[in-house]
Amino acid sequence: MIANTTTKTTAAPAFRTGDERLIKLTAGAATKVSTLLTKQGRPNGVLRVAVVGGGCSGLQYKMDLQDAPANRDILVETAGVRVVVDPKSALYVTGSELDYLDTLDGGFKVKNPNAATSCSCGESFSA
């Protein structure tokens, strides 16, 4: 009798590597993201930047801290931080800069050259 010996292999996610032409973080944003990743116990984690439907202008940014890139993601290392963007969101954020302002009306701000219009609060845009 022949034994059925199958071995399970867990392949690492298949992601691509991009550069700062896709998305760039300022020093302030990089410091804040690094601090948040460390507080969450993810010093080697990534910042996910996505564009989803919603908001006053039709599209809005969604940001999340995660452990690693997922399949099909584009990984960009900028200002010492690893940022991942899915291929669909990459169409909307190419050339963007993410900044962080530590003020009352601050927080994360996206400067997006692809945004045709944005709402007054800066949380959503249309392309």
XYZ file of N, CA, C and O in Angstrom:
508
model
N 0.846 -1.177 0.000
C 0.000 0.000 0.000
C 0.891 1.239 0.000
O 1.848 1.325 0.748
N 0.547 2.171 -0.845
C 1.315 3.410 -0.948
C 0.613 4.477 -0.131
O -0.584 4.695 -0.281
N 1.366 5.131 0.729
C 0.794 6.179 1.579
C 0.648 7.465 0.775
O 1.497 7.796 -0.056
N -0.422 8.150 1.020
C -0.669 9.435 0.363
C 0.034 10.514 1.181
O -0.432 10.873 2.252
N 1.138 10.974 0.706
C 1.887 11.992 1.437
C 1.844 13.295 0.669
O 2.545 13.481 -0.309
N 0.981 14.144 1.100
C 0.930 15.475 0.501
C 1.434 16.473 1.515
O 1.105 16.395 2.688
N 2.232 17.340 1.051
C 2.734 18.379 1.938
C 2.093 19.698 1.550
O 1.977 20.025 0.377
N 1.672 20.392 2.546
C 1.073 21.708 2.306
C 2.161 22.757 2.392
O 2.922 22.795 3.356
N 2.209 23.571 1.381
C 3.160 24.675 1.408
C 2.374 25.970 1.391
O 1.424 26.127 0.637
N 2.769 26.848 2.235
C 2.125 28.145 2.289
C 2.999 29.136 1.535
O 4.112 29.439 1.955
N 2.496 29.573 0.419
C 3.255 30.523 -0.395
C 3.046 31.937 0.138
O 1.971 32.277 0.618
N 4.073 32.721 0.048
C 3.969 34.125 0.453
C 3.072 34.848 -0.542
O 2.975 34.462 -1.701
N 2.391 35.883 -0.103
C 1.539 36.636 -1.030
C 2.340 37.170 -2.213
O 3.493 37.559 -2.065
N 1.717 37.165 -3.360
C 2.371 37.679 -4.567
C 2.037 39.159 -4.704
O 0.930 39.513 -5.050
N 2.994 40.001 -4.375
C 2.791 41.442 -4.515
C 3.898 42.013 -5.385
O 4.923 41.393 -5.595
N 3.640 43.207 -5.904
C 4.623 43.894 -6.743
C 5.262 45.013 -5.938
O 4.686 45.493 -4.969
N 6.399 45.462 -6.396
C 7.090 46.570 -5.751
C 6.968 47.799 -6.646
O 7.199 47.720 -7.844
N 6.561 48.911 -6.033
C 6.458 50.176 -6.750
C 7.435 51.178 -6.172
O 8.304 50.830 -5.376
N 7.280 52.421 -6.554
C 8.148 53.459 -6.015
C 7.314 54.684 -5.643
O 6.099 54.664 -5.738
N 8.000 55.742 -5.240
C 7.314 56.942 -4.743
C 6.529 57.692 -5.809
O 5.834 58.643 -5.490
N 6.605 57.274 -7.061
C 5.748 57.880 -8.081
C 4.287 57.468 -7.862
O 3.387 58.155 -8.307
N 4.079 56.350 -7.157
C 2.719 55.909 -6.851
C 2.176 56.709 -5.667
O 1.150 57.367 -5.764
N 2.869 56.650 -4.548
C 2.462 57.391 -3.353
C 3.696 57.681 -2.518
O 4.625 56.876 -2.468
N 3.693 58.835 -1.886
C 4.846 59.297 -1.111
C 4.353 59.806 0.234
O 3.302 60.438 0.316
N 5.098 59.541 1.291
C 4.775 60.060 2.616
C 5.744 61.176 2.978
O 6.932 61.092 2.662
N 5.226 62.208 3.638
C 6.100 63.245 4.175
C 6.747 62.703 5.445
O 6.339 61.666 5.974
N 7.728 63.416 5.943
C 8.392 62.999 7.177
C 7.400 62.931 8.338
O 7.440 62.012 9.160
N 6.476 63.906 8.405
C 5.474 63.920 9.480
C 4.549 62.723 9.422
O 4.243 62.108 10.449
N 4.115 62.357 8.216
C 3.234 61.195 8.050
C 3.987 59.910 8.386
O 3.446 59.016 9.049
N 5.231 59.818 7.958
C 6.029 58.623 8.227
C 6.244 58.428 9.726
O 6.121 57.310 10.240
N 6.516 59.506 10.428
C 6.707 59.422 11.873
C 5.434 58.951 12.555
O 5.465 58.070 13.426
N 4.284 59.504 12.165
C 3.016 59.126 12.776
C 2.669 57.668 12.487
O 2.254 56.929 13.382
N 2.839 57.230 11.239
C 2.533 55.841 10.879
C 3.452 54.886 11.638
O 2.994 53.866 12.170
N 4.741 55.199 11.717
C 5.688 54.353 12.447
C 5.299 54.235 13.914
O 5.341 53.149 14.496
N 4.889 55.353 14.505
C 4.449 55.354 15.905
C 3.216 54.477 16.091
O 3.145 53.679 17.030
N 2.247 54.609 15.184
C 1.020 53.807 15.275
C 1.300 52.321 15.086
O 0.733 51.483 15.798
N 2.168 51.973 14.137
C 2.520 50.568 13.927
C 3.192 49.984 15.161
O 2.885 48.858 15.569
N 4.083 50.741 15.773
C 4.771 50.275 16.972
C 3.787 50.096 18.126
O 3.830 49.092 18.839
N 2.869 51.047 18.316
C 1.861 50.940 19.371
C 0.977 49.715 19.199
O 0.522 49.132 20.170
N 0.721 49.337 17.948
C -0.116 48.166 17.676
C 0.687 46.864 17.695
O 0.135 45.798 17.448
N 1.963 46.944 17.966
C 2.796 45.747 17.994
C 3.110 45.214 16.607
O 3.332 44.020 16.432
N 3.133 46.083 15.624
C 3.412 45.711 14.233
C 4.587 46.531 13.692
O 4.428 47.250 12.710
N 5.750 46.460 14.297
C 6.855 47.309 13.831
C 7.252 47.049 12.383
O 7.823 47.899 11.732
N 6.946 45.867 11.851
C 7.264 45.545 10.453
C 6.007 45.553 9.587
O 6.005 45.003 8.493
N 4.951 46.177 10.065
C 3.683 46.216 9.351
C 3.673 47.202 8.204
O 4.689 47.821 7.879
N 2.501 47.323 7.600
C 2.336 48.197 6.439
C 1.126 49.111 6.643
O 0.207 48.794 7.392
N 1.147 50.232 5.951
C -0.001 51.124 5.887
C -0.722 50.837 4.576
O -0.117 50.938 3.513
N -1.983 50.448 4.646
C -2.787 50.230 3.445
C -3.532 51.517 3.128
O -4.220 52.070 3.974
N -3.379 51.997 1.894
C -4.109 53.157 1.408
C -5.014 52.652 0.285
O -4.527 52.051 -0.677
N -6.321 52.903 0.428
C -7.282 52.453 -0.578
C -8.239 53.587 -0.906
O -8.392 54.536 -0.136
N -8.885 53.455 -2.036
C -9.927 54.392 -2.451
C -11.208 53.576 -2.564
O -11.236 52.546 -3.235
N -12.251 54.032 -1.873
C -13.540 53.342 -1.885
C -14.635 54.341 -2.244
O -14.453 55.550 -2.105
N -15.757 53.830 -2.695
C -16.883 54.695 -3.016
C -17.480 55.280 -1.749
O -17.505 54.639 -0.707
N -17.934 56.528 -1.823
C -18.569 57.171 -0.672
C -18.111 58.595 -0.504
O -17.389 59.141 -1.328
N -18.557 59.202 0.569
C -18.194 60.587 0.842
C -19.023 61.560 0.032
O -19.816 61.176 -0.829
N -18.850 62.826 0.286
C -19.630 63.873 -0.390
C -19.358 63.950 -1.882
O -20.225 64.309 -2.659
N -18.128 63.632 -2.300
C -17.740 63.816 -3.697
C -17.703 62.520 -4.504
O -17.344 62.543 -5.665
N -18.032 61.399 -3.887
C -18.102 60.139 -4.627
C -17.045 59.111 -4.289
O -17.281 57.924 -4.337
N -15.833 59.545 -3.942
C -14.749 58.635 -3.575
C -14.121 59.123 -2.280
O -14.064 60.322 -2.026
N -13.651 58.183 -1.480
C -12.969 58.580 -0.245
C -11.791 57.650 0.018
O -11.730 56.542 -0.496
N -10.858 58.138 0.806
C -9.670 57.374 1.157
C -9.972 56.507 2.362
O -10.691 56.907 3.276
N -9.375 55.330 2.366
C -9.469 54.436 3.513
C -8.050 54.016 3.848
O -7.304 53.585 2.966
N -7.658 54.170 5.107
C -6.318 53.788 5.529
C -6.424 52.820 6.692
O -7.293 52.959 7.555
N -5.523 51.843 6.686
C -5.550 50.801 7.694
C -4.130 50.299 7.911
O -3.330 50.276 6.973
N -3.842 49.880 9.125
C -2.545 49.287 9.423
C -2.701 47.778 9.373
O -3.647 47.228 9.949
N -1.792 47.099 8.680
C -1.862 45.654 8.529
C -0.495 45.035 8.742
O 0.522 45.732 8.752
N -0.473 43.709 8.885
C 0.782 43.007 9.134
C 1.676 42.904 7.910
O 2.897 42.995 8.022
N 1.069 42.689 6.734
C 1.868 42.458 5.531
C 1.044 42.759 4.283
O -0.179 42.871 4.361
N 1.701 42.851 3.133
C 0.970 43.043 1.876
C 0.105 41.821 1.562
O 0.417 40.704 1.977
N -0.954 42.030 0.820
C -1.822 40.950 0.366
C -1.522 40.656 -1.103
O -0.757 41.381 -1.751
N -2.138 39.605 -1.626
C -1.963 39.268 -3.039
C -2.343 40.447 -3.919
O -3.312 41.143 -3.651
N -1.560 40.651 -4.960
C -1.772 41.672 -5.986
C -1.478 43.099 -5.518
O -1.586 44.033 -6.286
N -1.136 43.317 -4.256
C -0.810 44.656 -3.769
C 0.438 45.201 -4.448
O 1.268 44.451 -4.954
N 0.555 46.510 -4.403
C 1.768 47.194 -4.838
C 2.402 47.772 -3.575
O 1.766 48.531 -2.848
N 3.628 47.381 -3.299
C 4.340 47.804 -2.096
C 5.305 48.920 -2.437
O 6.124 48.799 -3.352
N 5.199 50.022 -1.682
C 6.092 51.168 -1.863
C 6.759 51.455 -0.524
O 6.090 51.559 0.496
N 8.080 51.574 -0.541
C 8.801 51.998 0.662
C 9.112 53.471 0.487
O 9.786 53.868 -0.449
N 8.583 54.267 1.419
C 8.751 55.711 1.348
C 8.987 56.259 2.746
O 8.254 55.925 3.677
N 10.001 57.047 2.912
C 10.354 57.673 4.192
C 10.466 56.643 5.314
O 10.102 56.891 6.447
N 10.944 55.451 4.976
C 11.142 54.410 5.976
C 9.883 53.644 6.354
O 9.893 52.857 7.287
N 8.794 53.852 5.640
C 7.520 53.181 5.927
C 7.113 52.379 4.702
O 7.302 52.807 3.568
N 6.538 51.203 4.952
C 6.028 50.376 3.856
C 4.542 50.676 3.670
O 3.750 50.560 4.592
N 4.181 51.073 2.456
C 2.807 51.420 2.108
C 2.338 50.455 1.035
O 3.079 50.175 0.096
N 1.107 49.929 1.171
C 0.555 49.052 0.146
C -0.715 49.664 -0.439
O -1.489 50.315 0.267
N -0.876 49.460 -1.741
C -2.034 49.972 -2.475
C -2.509 48.840 -3.385
O -1.686 48.207 -4.057
N -3.821 48.590 -3.416
C -4.331 47.580 -4.335
C -4.337 48.167 -5.751
O -4.335 49.385 -5.926
N -4.330 47.314 -6.780
C -4.234 47.818 -8.164
C -5.348 48.787 -8.563
O -5.090 49.752 -9.276
N -6.569 48.567 -8.113
C -7.672 49.456 -8.473
C -7.479 50.840 -7.840
O -7.646 51.861 -8.497
N -7.092 50.878 -6.572
C -6.861 52.154 -5.898
C -5.664 52.885 -6.484
O -5.623 54.116 -6.484
N -4.699 52.128 -7.010
C -3.503 52.742 -7.599
C -3.865 53.672 -8.746
O -3.196 54.681 -8.964
N -4.945 53.358 -9.456
C -5.386 54.221 -10.549
C -5.752 55.618 -10.049
O -5.596 56.601 -10.764
N -6.241 55.716 -8.828
C -6.698 56.993 -8.263
C -5.632 57.728 -7.453
O -5.704 58.941 -7.324
N -4.669 56.994 -6.862
C -3.714 57.660 -5.969
C -2.345 57.926 -6.584
O -1.492 58.527 -5.942
N -2.124 57.513 -7.820
C -0.815 57.708 -8.447
C -0.392 59.177 -8.389
O -1.136 60.058 -8.773
N 0.801 59.395 -7.844
C 1.338 60.748 -7.732
C 0.936 61.477 -6.465
O 1.288 62.640 -6.269
N 0.218 60.786 -5.562
C -0.265 61.435 -4.336
C 0.807 61.518 -3.264
O 1.764 60.748 -3.248
N 0.607 62.481 -2.367
C 1.478 62.652 -1.212
C 0.609 62.630 0.032
O -0.398 63.334 0.114
N 0.997 61.813 1.002
C 0.278 61.719 2.274
C 1.054 62.497 3.328
O 2.239 62.251 3.541
N 0.369 63.442 3.950
C 0.980 64.284 4.981
C 0.215 64.087 6.279
O -0.920 63.620 6.285
N 0.841 64.446 7.389
C 0.171 64.415 8.690
C 0.414 65.740 9.386
O 1.550 66.191 9.515
N -0.669 66.382 9.802
C -0.579 67.644 10.529
C -1.072 67.429 11.942
O -2.202 66.971 12.161
N -0.240 67.749 12.911
C -0.590 67.570 14.318
C -1.223 68.853 14.849
O -0.652 69.538 15.696
N -2.403 69.183 14.313
C -3.126 70.378 14.716
C -4.585 69.997 14.990
O -5.005 68.876 14.707
N -5.350 70.939 15.496
C -6.750 70.677 15.822
C -7.537 70.204 14.599
O -8.313 69.263 14.676
N -7.350 70.852 13.467
C -8.068 70.452 12.258
C -7.175 69.629 11.322
O -7.458 69.491 10.137
N -6.107 69.053 11.883
C -5.128 68.311 11.086
C -5.494 66.861 10.886
O -6.623 66.524 10.564
N -4.517 65.994 11.084
C -4.670 64.579 10.796
C -3.991 64.275 9.473
O -3.183 65.050 8.975
N -4.325 63.123 8.914
C -3.749 62.738 7.626
C -4.441 63.496 6.506
O -5.659 63.586 6.455
N -3.646 64.042 5.611
C -4.146 64.789 4.452
C -3.503 64.222 3.197
O -2.298 63.999 3.163
N -4.308 64.007 2.168
C -3.810 63.482 0.903
C -3.807 64.599 -0.125
O -4.825 65.236 -0.361
N -2.650 64.837 -0.714
C -2.545 65.771 -1.841
C -2.540 64.915 -3.095
O -1.556 64.232 -3.388
N -3.669 64.911 -3.818
C -3.854 64.016 -4.947
C -3.995 64.811 -6.247
O -4.986 65.504 -6.441
N -3.025 64.682 -7.161
C -3.111 65.421 -8.425
C -4.207 64.893 -9.353
O -4.563 65.551 -10.320
N -4.769 63.724 -9.053
C -5.816 63.122 -9.882
C -7.214 63.564 -9.484
O -8.171 63.291 -10.199
N -7.341 64.243 -8.349
C -8.656 64.657 -7.867
C -9.149 65.859 -8.670
O -8.525 66.914 -8.674
N -10.281 65.674 -9.348
C -10.871 66.771 -10.125
C -11.521 67.777 -9.182
O -11.394 68.987 -9.365
N -12.224 67.274 -8.178
C -12.841 68.112 -7.150
C -12.723 67.395 -5.820
O -12.549 66.181 -5.766
N -12.818 68.152 -4.750
C -12.848 67.547 -3.420
C -13.833 68.331 -2.564
O -14.151 69.482 -2.859
N -14.313 67.684 -1.512
C -15.270 68.357 -0.644
C -14.523 69.332 0.269
O -13.305 69.308 0.369
N -15.256 70.154 0.950
C -14.619 71.174 1.783
C -13.846 70.610 2.960
O -12.871 71.201 3.405
N -14.231 69.438 3.444
C -13.512 68.853 4.571
C -12.248 68.094 4.116
O -11.410 67.747 4.938
N -12.138 67.850 2.804
C -10.955 67.175 2.283
C -10.954 65.677 2.469
O -9.957 65.010 2.216
N -12.061 65.099 2.904
C -12.130 63.670 3.149
C -12.530 62.866 1.931
O -12.362 61.662 1.884
N -13.134 63.509 0.934
C -13.540 62.772 -0.267
C -13.214 63.591 -1.505
O -12.914 64.785 -1.424
N -13.271 62.910 -2.670
C -12.901 63.578 -3.920
C -13.599 62.883 -5.082
O -14.195 61.824 -4.938
N -13.522 63.503 -6.226
C -13.973 62.861 -7.464
C -12.827 62.927 -8.457
O -11.990 63.825 -8.385
N -12.810 61.966 -9.338
C -11.711 61.904 -10.310
C -12.258 62.017 -11.724
O -13.391 61.783 -11.972
